[in-house]
Amino acid sequence: MAILITGGAGYIGSHTAVELMKTKHEIIILDNLSNSNRESLERVKELGGRDLKFYEADIRSRQSLDLVFAENNIEAVIHFAALKAVGESHEKPLDYYENNIGGTVILLQAMKAAGCKKIVFSSSATVYGSENTSPLKENMPLGRATNPYGTTKMYVEQILQDLYASDEDWSISLLRYFNPVGAHKSGRIGEAPSGVPNNLMPYIAQVAVGKLDFLRVYGNDYPTDDGTGVRDYIHVVDLAAGHVSALEKVLAGPGCDIYNLGTGKGSSVLEVVAAFEKASGRAIPYKFFDRRPGDVAENFADPGKANDELGWRAVRGLEEMCEDSWRWQSQNQDGY
Ligand code: NAD
Ligand code: UDP
């Protein structure tokens, strides 16, 4: 039996594919390469030590999906494929709704038609909004989305829950990621943002390597210890392992469960800067700027449910996240 990974050529999908290569599952990746590169798949094969099947296709194409399901015996889907840039989602909301919501509905229809009712979905801690206080727990009410990207994650969570309510044969895992950072220890795969990065860690990495002059720290007047924003950074390899655990749960039997994938520990922007300087041996110049609209002061997980029910735990700390991110950045200055 095979596992289909949509968006498997991307940042989190490629790391998850490498972790899945350690299991007995056959791996099939479907990606339209809109935000990724075929080279990542070559490196996944190299790291995993075995082959995988790749379809360059779009989740919005029912015809392509039907072909993939017809040609393979797919037992479950890990669904990463989505557009993910918060700023861009304000400029192109229709693209985000079509790709992330429309694409997911088409995928679910194709799965249902093929009799495949097991799915692990990439959600985000963004669904907690700014109304909830950390540590964030799965049973808290959802917040208000501050951008169309966040809205797509909330809708897809609701769609999956409605689907389960309509047919309890489905087996669904909604994974709410906190802040994925870092890279595979080999330095062969990592995050390759196109253009200037929006997120903190890849931005710092590009300052360290000399591609960007300095870091803009958005806000130093938050009610946190040093005044800068606090987030729950999680090593992408820990996150990938969380998907393998969630997949095993989904394969074990029907249900619809939500899990936070985070460490439970928050780090401030200045703590990340200091850790990265230590890991890279490079100075990271920074300047304080106004708060970024939509940002919250602090955001970290209560990962207890995933720890207890999936038997999974994030084990890599901030130092290792920075070391691995630096290795990837310094060895692949222009990405793949
Ligand atoms: P990524 O952009 O690196 O990977 C997404 C992949 O999906 C890309 O390879 C892209 O080419 C592919 N894709 C996009 N639209 C597609 C379509 N219509 N058909 C086929 N393939 C398509 O992003 P990532 O960081 O690996 O994120 C993976 C998932 O995790 C996304 O759903 C994202 O929203 C979610 N997520 C990411 C973060 C984060 O900080 N990276 C945080 C929370 C949730
Ligand atoms: N941040 C920053 N400068 C940047 C990018 C991010 O100061 O160039 C801060 C941001 O305000 C937040 C933290 O770093 O407090 C993490 O931001 P990121 O965009 O990586 O993740 P998210 O906001 O989605 O949690």
Short mmCIF file of C-alpha atoms and ligand atoms in Angstrom, two decimals:
data_model
loop_
_atom_site.label_atom_id
_atom_site.label_comp_id
_atom_site.label_asym_id
_atom_site.label_seq_id
_atom_site.Cartn_x
_atom_site.Cartn_y
_atom_site.Cartn_z
CA MET A 1 0.00 0.00 0.00
CA ALA A 2 1.19 3.51 -0.81
CA ILE A 3 1.04 6.92 0.82
CA LEU A 4 0.35 9.93 -1.40
CA ILE A 5 2.09 13.13 -0.33
CA THR A 6 0.65 16.25 -1.97
CA GLY A 7 3.13 19.16 -1.95
CA GLY A 8 5.88 16.65 -1.19
CA ALA A 9 8.56 18.58 -3.08
CA GLY A 10 8.18 21.53 -0.68
CA TYR A 11 9.89 22.34 2.58
CA ILE A 12 7.94 20.27 5.11
CA GLY A 13 6.81 17.65 2.58
CA SER A 14 10.37 16.80 1.53
CA HIS A 15 11.48 16.33 5.15
CA THR A 16 8.41 14.19 5.83
CA ALA A 17 9.16 12.07 2.75
CA VAL A 18 12.67 11.39 4.09
CA GLU A 19 11.23 10.28 7.46
CA LEU A 20 8.61 8.12 5.72
CA MET A 21 11.35 6.45 3.67
CA LYS A 22 12.45 4.84 6.95
CA THR A 23 9.11 2.99 7.12
CA LYS A 24 7.76 0.22 4.90
CA HIS A 25 5.36 2.53 3.05
CA GLU A 26 5.65 3.07 -0.69
CA ILE A 27 5.82 6.81 -1.37
CA ILE A 28 4.10 8.78 -4.10
CA ILE A 29 4.54 12.52 -4.41
CA LEU A 30 2.23 14.86 -6.30
CA ASP A 31 3.34 18.48 -6.69
CA ASN A 32 2.84 21.17 -9.32
CA LEU A 33 6.28 22.63 -8.47
CA SER A 34 4.76 26.12 -8.11
CA ASN A 35 6.89 26.73 -5.02
CA SER A 36 9.49 23.98 -5.24
CA ASN A 37 12.04 22.27 -7.40
CA ARG A 38 12.48 18.77 -8.80
CA GLU A 39 15.98 18.74 -7.31
CA SER A 40 14.52 18.45 -3.80
CA LEU A 41 13.06 15.08 -4.82
CA GLU A 42 16.42 13.85 -6.13
CA ARG A 43 17.88 14.68 -2.74
CA VAL A 44 15.00 13.04 -0.88
CA LYS A 45 15.73 9.82 -2.81
CA GLU A 46 19.45 10.16 -2.04
CA LEU A 47 18.77 10.64 1.70
CA GLY A 48 16.07 7.98 1.87
CA GLY A 49 18.19 5.46 -0.03
CA ARG A 50 15.27 4.32 -2.19
CA ASP A 51 13.04 5.39 -5.01
CA LEU A 52 9.72 7.20 -4.98
CA LYS A 53 7.13 7.91 -7.64
CA PHE A 54 6.57 11.52 -8.69
CA TYR A 55 3.64 13.11 -10.52
CA GLU A 56 4.02 16.71 -11.64
CA ALA A 57 0.35 17.57 -11.26
CA ASP A 58 -2.08 19.93 -9.60
CA ILE A 59 -4.53 19.07 -6.82
CA ARG A 60 -7.11 21.20 -8.65
CA SER A 61 -7.10 18.75 -11.56
CA ARG A 62 -9.61 16.00 -10.82
CA GLN A 63 -8.45 14.19 -13.95
CA SER A 64 -4.85 14.05 -12.70
CA LEU A 65 -5.94 12.90 -9.26
CA ASP A 66 -8.15 10.16 -10.68
CA LEU A 67 -5.20 8.91 -12.72
CA VAL A 68 -2.91 8.85 -9.66
CA PHE A 69 -5.51 6.91 -7.65
CA ALA A 70 -6.18 4.53 -10.56
CA GLU A 71 -2.49 3.76 -11.11
CA ASN A 72 -1.64 3.17 -7.46
CA ASN A 73 -3.02 1.44 -4.41
CA ILE A 74 -3.12 4.49 -2.14
CA GLU A 75 -4.05 3.89 1.47
CA ALA A 76 -3.71 7.42 2.87
CA VAL A 77 -2.86 10.97 1.87
CA ILE A 78 -0.64 13.49 3.63
CA HIS A 79 -1.85 16.80 2.27
CA PHE A 80 0.70 19.64 2.26
CA ALA A 81 -0.05 21.25 -1.11
CA ALA A 82 -1.09 24.86 -0.55
CA LEU A 83 -0.06 28.45 -1.10
CA LYS A 84 1.38 29.78 2.15
CA ALA A 85 2.54 33.41 1.92
CA VAL A 86 0.49 35.52 4.34
CA GLY A 87 1.26 38.87 2.61
CA GLU A 88 0.53 37.52 -0.86
CA SER A 89 -2.78 36.14 0.38
CA HIS A 90 -3.99 39.71 0.96
CA GLU A 91 -3.10 40.60 -2.65
CA LYS A 92 -4.45 37.44 -4.25
CA PRO A 93 -7.21 36.10 -1.99
CA LEU A 94 -8.97 34.30 -4.84
CA ASP A 95 -5.81 32.35 -5.69
CA TYR A 96 -5.55 31.27 -2.06
CA TYR A 97 -9.20 30.26 -1.79
CA GLU A 98 -9.07 28.39 -5.11
CA ASN A 99 -5.82 26.60 -4.41
CA ASN A 100 -6.13 25.85 -0.70
CA ILE A 101 -9.87 25.37 -0.27
CA GLY A 102 -10.98 24.49 -3.81
CA GLY A 103 -7.96 22.22 -4.33
CA THR A 104 -8.60 20.41 -1.06
CA VAL A 105 -12.28 19.83 -1.91
CA ILE A 106 -11.29 18.33 -5.28
CA LEU A 107 -8.69 16.14 -3.57
CA LEU A 108 -11.29 14.92 -1.04
CA GLN A 109 -13.77 14.17 -3.84
CA ALA A 110 -11.14 12.16 -5.70
CA MET A 111 -10.20 10.31 -2.51
CA LYS A 112 -13.84 9.47 -1.78
CA ALA A 113 -14.38 8.23 -5.33
CA ALA A 114 -11.30 6.02 -4.99
CA GLY A 115 -12.39 4.70 -1.59
CA CYS A 116 -9.40 6.25 0.17
CA LYS A 117 -10.69 7.90 3.35
CA LYS A 118 -7.55 8.55 5.36
CA ILE A 119 -5.90 11.96 5.44
CA VAL A 120 -3.37 13.97 7.45
CA PHE A 121 -3.80 17.71 6.89
CA SER A 122 -1.36 20.63 7.36
CA SER A 123 -3.12 23.20 9.45
CA SER A 124 -1.50 26.02 11.38
CA ALA A 125 -1.41 27.63 14.81
CA THR A 126 -2.71 30.71 13.01
CA VAL A 127 -6.23 29.32 13.55
CA TYR A 128 -5.95 30.26 17.26
CA GLY A 129 -5.89 33.96 16.25
CA SER A 130 -5.00 36.61 18.80
CA GLU A 131 -7.94 35.93 21.11
CA ASN A 132 -6.46 32.88 22.87
CA THR A 133 -3.69 32.91 25.48
CA SER A 134 -0.66 30.60 25.24
CA PRO A 135 -0.10 27.77 25.92
CA LEU A 136 -2.58 27.06 23.16
CA LYS A 137 -4.75 23.94 23.44
CA GLU A 138 -6.67 22.12 20.72
CA ASN A 139 -10.02 22.57 22.51
CA MET A 140 -9.82 26.37 22.57
CA PRO A 141 -12.30 28.19 20.30
CA LEU A 142 -10.80 29.31 17.00
CA GLY A 143 -9.78 32.96 16.77
CA ARG A 144 -10.53 35.39 13.97
CA ALA A 145 -8.26 34.98 10.96
CA THR A 146 -6.24 38.13 10.21
CA ASN A 147 -5.43 37.15 6.60
CA PRO A 148 -6.94 35.08 3.75
CA TYR A 149 -4.25 32.38 4.18
CA GLY A 150 -5.37 31.81 7.78
CA THR A 151 -8.99 31.76 6.65
CA THR A 152 -8.19 28.91 4.24
CA LYS A 153 -6.79 26.80 7.10
CA MET A 154 -9.89 27.43 9.24
CA TYR A 155 -12.24 26.50 6.39
CA VAL A 156 -10.39 23.32 5.51
CA GLU A 157 -10.42 22.28 9.18
CA GLN A 158 -14.21 22.81 9.16
CA ILE A 159 -14.66 20.98 5.85
CA LEU A 160 -12.76 17.96 7.19
CA GLN A 161 -14.80 17.94 10.39
CA ASP A 162 -18.05 18.19 8.40
CA LEU A 163 -16.88 15.35 6.20
CA TYR A 164 -16.23 13.15 9.23
CA ALA A 165 -19.63 14.08 10.70
CA SER A 166 -21.24 12.92 7.45
CA ASP A 167 -19.31 9.63 7.27
CA GLU A 168 -17.49 8.24 10.29
CA ASP A 169 -15.50 5.84 8.11
CA TRP A 170 -13.09 8.71 7.46
CA SER A 171 -9.86 8.86 9.39
CA ILE A 172 -8.59 12.42 9.68
CA SER A 173 -5.77 14.13 11.49
CA LEU A 174 -5.56 17.94 11.59
CA LEU A 175 -2.07 19.02 12.52
CA ARG A 176 -1.62 22.58 13.77
CA TYR A 177 2.00 23.49 13.20
CA PHE A 178 3.71 26.14 15.25
CA ASN A 179 6.84 27.69 13.60
CA PRO A 180 8.73 25.14 11.48
CA VAL A 181 12.43 25.97 11.09
CA GLY A 182 15.76 24.19 10.55
CA ALA A 183 16.73 21.65 7.95
CA HIS A 184 17.83 18.05 7.54
CA LYS A 185 21.13 17.38 9.33
CA SER A 186 22.83 16.51 6.01
CA GLY A 187 22.42 20.07 4.71
CA ARG A 188 20.97 18.58 1.50
CA ILE A 189 17.33 19.65 1.92
CA GLY A 190 15.89 22.76 3.55
CA GLU A 191 13.66 25.77 3.11
CA ALA A 192 14.24 27.60 -0.17
CA PRO A 193 12.03 30.69 -0.15
CA SER A 194 11.65 32.53 -3.43
CA GLY A 195 12.57 36.21 -3.13
CA VAL A 196 13.12 37.91 0.22
CA PRO A 197 11.98 35.62 3.03
CA ASN A 198 9.00 36.67 5.16
CA ASN A 199 9.75 34.40 8.09
CA LEU A 200 12.29 35.08 10.79
CA MET A 201 14.70 32.14 10.56
CA PRO A 202 15.29 32.14 6.77
CA TYR A 203 15.66 35.94 6.93
CA ILE A 204 18.31 35.68 9.65
CA ALA A 205 20.08 32.92 7.69
CA GLN A 206 20.30 35.19 4.64
CA VAL A 207 21.68 38.03 6.78
CA ALA A 208 24.29 35.64 8.19
CA VAL A 209 25.37 34.54 4.72
CA GLY A 210 25.59 38.17 3.52
CA LYS A 211 22.62 38.17 1.10
CA LEU A 212 20.70 40.67 3.25
CA ASP A 213 22.20 43.57 5.22
CA PHE A 214 20.34 43.45 8.51
CA LEU A 215 17.29 42.03 10.24
CA ARG A 216 14.25 44.20 10.87
CA VAL A 217 12.94 43.26 14.31
CA TYR A 218 9.23 44.00 14.27
CA GLY A 219 8.41 45.45 17.68
CA ASN A 220 10.41 45.73 20.89
CA ASP A 221 7.53 46.91 23.06
CA TYR A 222 5.57 43.67 23.42
CA PRO A 223 4.72 42.50 26.96
CA THR A 224 7.43 39.79 26.76
CA ASP A 225 10.72 39.51 28.71
CA ASP A 226 12.81 41.42 26.15
CA GLY A 227 9.93 43.18 24.35
CA THR A 228 10.23 41.15 21.12
CA GLY A 229 7.71 38.59 19.83
CA VAL A 230 7.77 35.06 21.21
CA ARG A 231 7.08 31.98 19.07
CA ASP A 232 7.25 28.20 19.42
CA TYR A 233 9.93 27.23 16.88
CA ILE A 234 9.89 23.54 15.97
CA HIS A 235 12.62 21.68 14.08
CA VAL A 236 11.27 20.53 10.71
CA VAL A 237 12.60 16.99 11.30
CA ASP A 238 10.61 16.81 14.56
CA LEU A 239 7.61 18.08 12.62
CA ALA A 240 8.19 15.43 9.94
CA ALA A 241 8.33 12.72 12.62
CA GLY A 242 5.00 14.07 13.94
CA HIS A 243 3.48 13.33 10.52
CA VAL A 244 4.71 9.75 10.60
CA SER A 245 3.09 9.32 14.04
CA ALA A 246 -0.14 10.97 12.88
CA LEU A 247 -0.15 8.75 9.79
CA GLU A 248 0.11 5.61 11.92
CA LYS A 249 -2.87 6.83 14.00
CA VAL A 250 -4.89 7.54 10.86
CA LEU A 251 -4.05 4.12 9.45
CA ALA A 252 -5.09 2.44 12.72
CA GLY A 253 -8.79 3.35 12.44
CA PRO A 254 -11.42 6.00 11.85
CA GLY A 255 -11.70 9.26 13.78
CA CYS A 256 -11.14 12.97 13.43
CA ASP A 257 -8.49 14.44 15.71
CA ILE A 258 -6.68 17.75 16.05
CA TYR A 259 -3.09 17.93 17.30
CA ASN A 260 -0.72 20.79 18.04
CA LEU A 261 2.76 20.10 16.75
CA GLY A 262 5.02 22.40 18.77
CA THR A 263 7.65 22.17 21.47
CA GLY A 264 5.69 24.00 24.17
CA LYS A 265 8.58 26.43 24.61
CA GLY A 266 8.59 30.00 23.32
CA SER A 267 11.67 31.92 22.14
CA SER A 268 11.89 35.66 21.49
CA VAL A 269 13.25 37.22 18.31
CA LEU A 270 16.37 38.32 20.17
CA GLU A 271 16.89 34.82 21.58
CA VAL A 272 16.75 33.42 18.05
CA VAL A 273 19.23 36.06 16.86
CA ALA A 274 21.65 35.17 19.69
CA ALA A 275 21.31 31.41 19.04
CA PHE A 276 21.93 31.91 15.32
CA GLU A 277 25.00 34.06 15.94
CA LYS A 278 26.38 31.28 18.14
CA ALA A 279 25.59 28.55 15.60
CA SER A 280 27.02 30.41 12.61
CA GLY A 281 29.84 32.37 14.22
CA ARG A 282 28.54 35.38 12.27
CA ALA A 283 27.17 38.66 13.60
CA ILE A 284 23.49 39.32 12.78
CA PRO A 285 23.01 43.10 12.65
CA TYR A 286 19.45 44.19 13.44
CA LYS A 287 17.33 47.31 13.84
CA PHE A 288 14.06 47.75 15.66
CA PHE A 289 11.00 48.61 13.60
CA ASP A 290 7.29 49.05 14.38
CA ARG A 291 5.22 45.98 15.11
CA ARG A 292 4.11 44.03 12.03
CA PRO A 293 0.30 44.26 11.54
CA GLY A 294 -1.49 41.10 12.62
CA ASP A 295 1.36 39.83 14.85
CA VAL A 296 0.66 38.68 18.41
CA ALA A 297 3.05 39.11 21.37
CA GLU A 298 3.47 35.44 22.10
CA ASN A 299 2.30 32.17 20.72
CA PHE A 300 3.30 28.71 21.92
CA ALA A 301 1.73 25.28 22.03
CA ASP A 302 0.52 22.95 24.68
CA PRO A 303 1.80 19.82 22.86
CA GLY A 304 0.42 17.46 25.56
CA LYS A 305 -2.29 15.87 23.39
CA ALA A 306 0.15 14.91 20.63
CA ASN A 307 2.65 13.70 23.25
CA ASP A 308 0.01 11.47 24.91
CA GLU A 309 -2.05 10.23 21.96
CA LEU A 310 0.56 10.05 19.19
CA GLY A 311 3.49 9.11 21.41
CA TRP A 312 5.39 11.92 19.68
CA ARG A 313 7.52 14.68 21.15
CA ALA A 314 9.72 17.41 19.69
CA VAL A 315 13.26 16.69 20.89
CA ARG A 316 15.45 19.21 19.04
CA GLY A 317 16.19 22.56 20.70
CA LEU A 318 16.80 26.06 19.36
CA GLU A 319 20.57 25.54 19.12
CA GLU A 320 20.14 22.54 16.81
CA MET A 321 17.49 24.36 14.76
CA CYS A 322 19.95 27.23 14.14
CA GLU A 323 22.91 24.93 13.44
CA ASP A 324 20.94 22.93 10.87
CA SER A 325 19.42 26.01 9.28
CA TRP A 326 22.91 27.54 8.99
CA ARG A 327 24.38 24.38 7.44
CA TRP A 328 21.64 24.32 4.80
CA GLN A 329 21.91 28.07 4.06
CA SER A 330 25.70 28.17 3.89
CA GLN A 331 25.92 25.08 1.66
CA ASN A 332 23.04 26.11 -0.65
CA GLN A 333 23.20 29.88 -0.86
CA ASP A 334 20.69 30.10 -3.69
CA GLY A 335 18.49 27.20 -2.63
CA TYR A 336 18.24 24.17 -4.93
P1 NAD B 1 6.03 24.79 0.50
O1 NAD B 1 5.54 25.89 -0.35
O2 NAD B 1 7.49 24.58 0.63
O3 NAD B 1 5.36 23.40 0.05
C1 NAD B 1 4.08 23.34 -0.53
C2 NAD B 1 4.19 22.54 -1.81
O4 NAD B 1 2.90 22.44 -2.40
C3 NAD B 1 5.10 23.19 -2.85
O5 NAD B 1 6.06 22.23 -3.29
C4 NAD B 1 4.17 23.63 -3.98
O6 NAD B 1 4.81 23.55 -5.23
C5 NAD B 1 3.04 22.63 -3.80
N1 NAD B 1 1.74 23.11 -4.30
C6 NAD B 1 1.11 24.28 -4.03
N2 NAD B 1 -0.06 24.33 -4.64
C7 NAD B 1 -0.23 23.15 -5.28
C8 NAD B 1 -1.25 22.60 -6.12
N3 NAD B 1 -2.36 23.28 -6.40
N4 NAD B 1 -1.08 21.35 -6.61
C9 NAD B 1 0.05 20.65 -6.35
N5 NAD B 1 1.06 21.13 -5.59
C10 NAD B 1 0.92 22.37 -5.08
O7 NAD B 1 5.37 25.01 1.95
P2 NAD B 1 5.69 24.27 3.33
O8 NAD B 1 6.31 25.25 4.25
O9 NAD B 1 6.32 22.96 3.11
O10 NAD B 1 4.19 24.05 3.84
C11 NAD B 1 3.49 22.82 3.66
C12 NAD B 1 2.11 22.96 4.27
O11 NAD B 1 2.23 23.31 5.65
C13 NAD B 1 1.25 24.04 3.63
O12 NAD B 1 -0.09 23.57 3.60
C14 NAD B 1 1.37 25.19 4.59
O13 NAD B 1 0.26 26.05 4.53
C15 NAD B 1 1.44 24.46 5.92
N6 NAD B 1 2.09 25.23 6.99
C16 NAD B 1 3.34 25.72 6.81
C17 NAD B 1 3.95 26.47 7.82
C18 NAD B 1 5.32 27.03 7.63
O14 NAD B 1 5.70 27.95 8.38
N7 NAD B 1 6.14 26.57 6.69
C19 NAD B 1 3.27 26.69 9.02
C20 NAD B 1 1.98 26.16 9.18
C21 NAD B 1 1.39 25.42 8.16
N1 UDP B 2 9.99 38.77 12.73
C1 UDP B 2 10.87 39.86 12.73
N2 UDP B 2 11.50 40.18 11.55
C2 UDP B 2 11.32 39.49 10.40
C3 UDP B 2 10.43 38.37 10.41
C4 UDP B 2 9.78 38.06 11.59
O1 UDP B 2 11.05 40.52 13.76
O2 UDP B 2 11.91 39.83 9.38
C5 UDP B 2 9.32 38.39 13.99
C6 UDP B 2 7.81 38.43 13.94
O3 UDP B 2 7.33 39.72 14.29
C7 UDP B 2 7.43 37.35 14.96
C8 UDP B 2 8.57 36.33 14.85
O4 UDP B 2 9.67 37.05 14.25
O5 UDP B 2 7.47 37.88 16.28
C9 UDP B 2 8.24 35.12 13.96
O6 UDP B 2 7.77 35.60 12.70
P1 UDP B 2 7.51 34.60 11.47
O7 UDP B 2 7.04 35.45 10.33
O8 UDP B 2 8.70 33.74 11.26
O9 UDP B 2 6.34 33.64 11.99
P2 UDP B 2 4.83 33.97 12.43
O10 UDP B 2 4.65 35.43 12.51
O11 UDP B 2 4.03 33.33 11.37
O12 UDP B 2 4.66 33.31 13.75
#
